[in-house]
Amino acid sequence: MLDILCNLLGAAFLLPLGAALGSFFEVVLDRLPRGESLLWPPSHCRTCGHRLNADELIPVISYLAQRGRCRACDIPIGRGVPVREALSGLALAVPWALTGCAHPVFALGIGIALLVAVWVARGVIVSRGSTAGRGSN
Ligand SMILES: [Zn+2]
């Protein structure tokens, strides 16, 4: 019983952490190919330049709250963005939820490997010139 609770608490911590990492990797793969800084300007809509507020930067939740659109100019944000953020969260959380407290190094290792796999795959797709899923960053 204690193991199940431990696994679920760990997963509840890792889910938003993974989603936040996914959100950061989204910015990395959007900006680096353009030769842009990762730090400046802060996250903004690529169409209208609207600088995103803190409540517009919460992975997955902000997308759902804004119905997948920029709050300022209403342009759609690619559906791939929240999907990749959610996958990143699940990549870290699910292995921990299954066995994290009994085998923490194994669970984190698998989680990190899955997270890297998601973003290497995305990097390959981006490098081939796909623009699907691009939106605000
Ligand atoms: Zn906009």
XYZ file of C-alpha atoms and ligand atoms in Angstrom:
138
model
C 0.000 0.000 0.000
C 2.799 2.378 0.904
C 4.592 1.529 -2.356
C 1.513 2.411 -4.405
C 1.153 5.738 -2.617
C 4.875 6.432 -3.053
C 4.676 5.592 -6.760
C 1.642 7.824 -7.295
C 3.140 10.757 -5.391
C 6.342 10.490 -7.380
C 4.401 10.310 -10.631
C 2.336 13.337 -9.614
C 5.604 15.252 -9.217
C 7.195 13.950 -12.412
C 4.170 14.543 -14.671
C 4.315 18.370 -14.552
C 8.122 18.299 -14.501
C 8.181 16.259 -17.705
C 5.567 18.503 -19.301
C 7.618 21.580 -18.398
C 10.728 19.985 -19.901
C 8.685 19.197 -23.005
C 7.582 22.814 -23.211
C 11.220 23.919 -22.989
C 12.302 21.441 -25.670
C 9.509 22.816 -27.861
C 11.132 26.245 -27.614
C 14.590 24.776 -28.243
C 13.491 23.039 -31.439
C 11.615 26.119 -32.611
C 14.357 28.654 -31.980
C 17.689 26.904 -32.462
C 17.156 26.116 -36.164
C 16.445 29.828 -36.686
C 19.580 30.825 -34.815
C 17.527 32.609 -32.148
C 18.328 32.932 -28.463
C 16.627 30.536 -26.059
C 16.360 33.258 -23.444
C 15.416 36.424 -25.298
C 12.850 37.512 -26.242
C 10.670 35.762 -23.652
C 7.979 33.372 -24.875
C 5.719 35.083 -27.362
C 3.297 34.500 -30.212
C 5.292 34.158 -33.396
C 2.477 35.791 -35.380
C 1.546 38.901 -33.394
C 4.457 39.161 -30.948
C 2.182 38.995 -27.888
C 4.387 38.205 -24.899
C 2.936 35.252 -23.011
C 1.894 35.801 -19.396
C 2.604 33.268 -16.680
C -0.871 31.771 -17.020
C -0.237 31.213 -20.736
C 2.901 29.184 -20.057
C 1.438 26.219 -18.173
C 2.021 23.159 -20.346
C -1.149 21.572 -21.762
C -3.456 23.480 -19.383
C -2.868 26.871 -21.025
C -3.525 25.357 -24.434
C -6.828 23.911 -23.240
C -7.825 27.092 -21.395
C -7.215 29.179 -24.520
C -8.866 26.582 -26.746
C -5.666 26.209 -28.726
C -5.442 29.832 -29.822
C -3.284 32.868 -29.143
C -5.036 35.048 -26.597
C -4.118 38.257 -28.472
C -4.543 37.480 -32.177
C -6.615 34.265 -32.032
C -4.340 32.379 -34.416
C -4.444 28.612 -33.819
C -1.560 27.017 -31.927
C -0.534 23.670 -33.356
C -2.155 20.654 -31.718
C 1.194 18.941 -31.594
C 2.432 21.318 -28.897
C 0.186 20.093 -26.045
C 0.458 16.498 -27.281
C 4.265 16.596 -27.049
C 4.090 18.336 -23.664
C 1.721 15.648 -22.374
C 3.860 12.858 -23.839
C 6.898 14.332 -22.114
C 5.080 14.363 -18.789
C 3.850 10.814 -19.255
C 7.301 9.634 -20.331
C 8.699 10.554 -16.926
C 5.611 9.792 -14.817
C 4.439 6.393 -16.079
C 7.633 4.395 -15.401
C 7.737 5.880 -11.915
C 4.058 5.146 -11.330
C 4.690 1.501 -12.212
C 7.850 0.809 -10.223
C 9.531 4.016 -9.112
C 9.811 3.521 -5.381
C 11.009 -0.076 -5.644
C 13.443 0.621 -8.494
C 14.003 4.398 -8.667
C 17.136 4.377 -10.833
C 15.501 2.018 -13.319
C 12.263 4.048 -13.423
C 14.075 7.349 -13.923
C 16.403 5.817 -16.498
C 13.480 4.488 -18.542
C 11.618 7.783 -18.116
C 14.572 9.860 -19.282
C 15.163 7.487 -22.205
C 11.507 7.849 -23.269
C 11.664 11.626 -22.904
C 14.819 11.802 -25.008
C 13.227 9.488 -27.600
C 10.206 11.801 -27.955
C 12.408 14.827 -28.524
C 14.959 13.151 -30.766
C 12.040 12.007 -32.932
C 10.645 15.541 -32.937
C 14.081 16.930 -33.787
C 14.346 14.587 -36.768
C 10.908 15.688 -37.985
C 11.785 19.374 -37.556
C 15.123 18.935 -39.303
C 13.295 17.474 -42.295
C 11.442 20.750 -42.639
C 8.062 19.953 -41.118
C 6.311 23.016 -39.769
C 3.334 21.108 -38.374
C 2.627 21.976 -34.800
C 4.410 25.289 -34.789
C 2.644 27.952 -32.836
C 3.516 30.331 -30.110
C 6.592 29.714 -28.060
Zn -0.800 36.041 -31.476
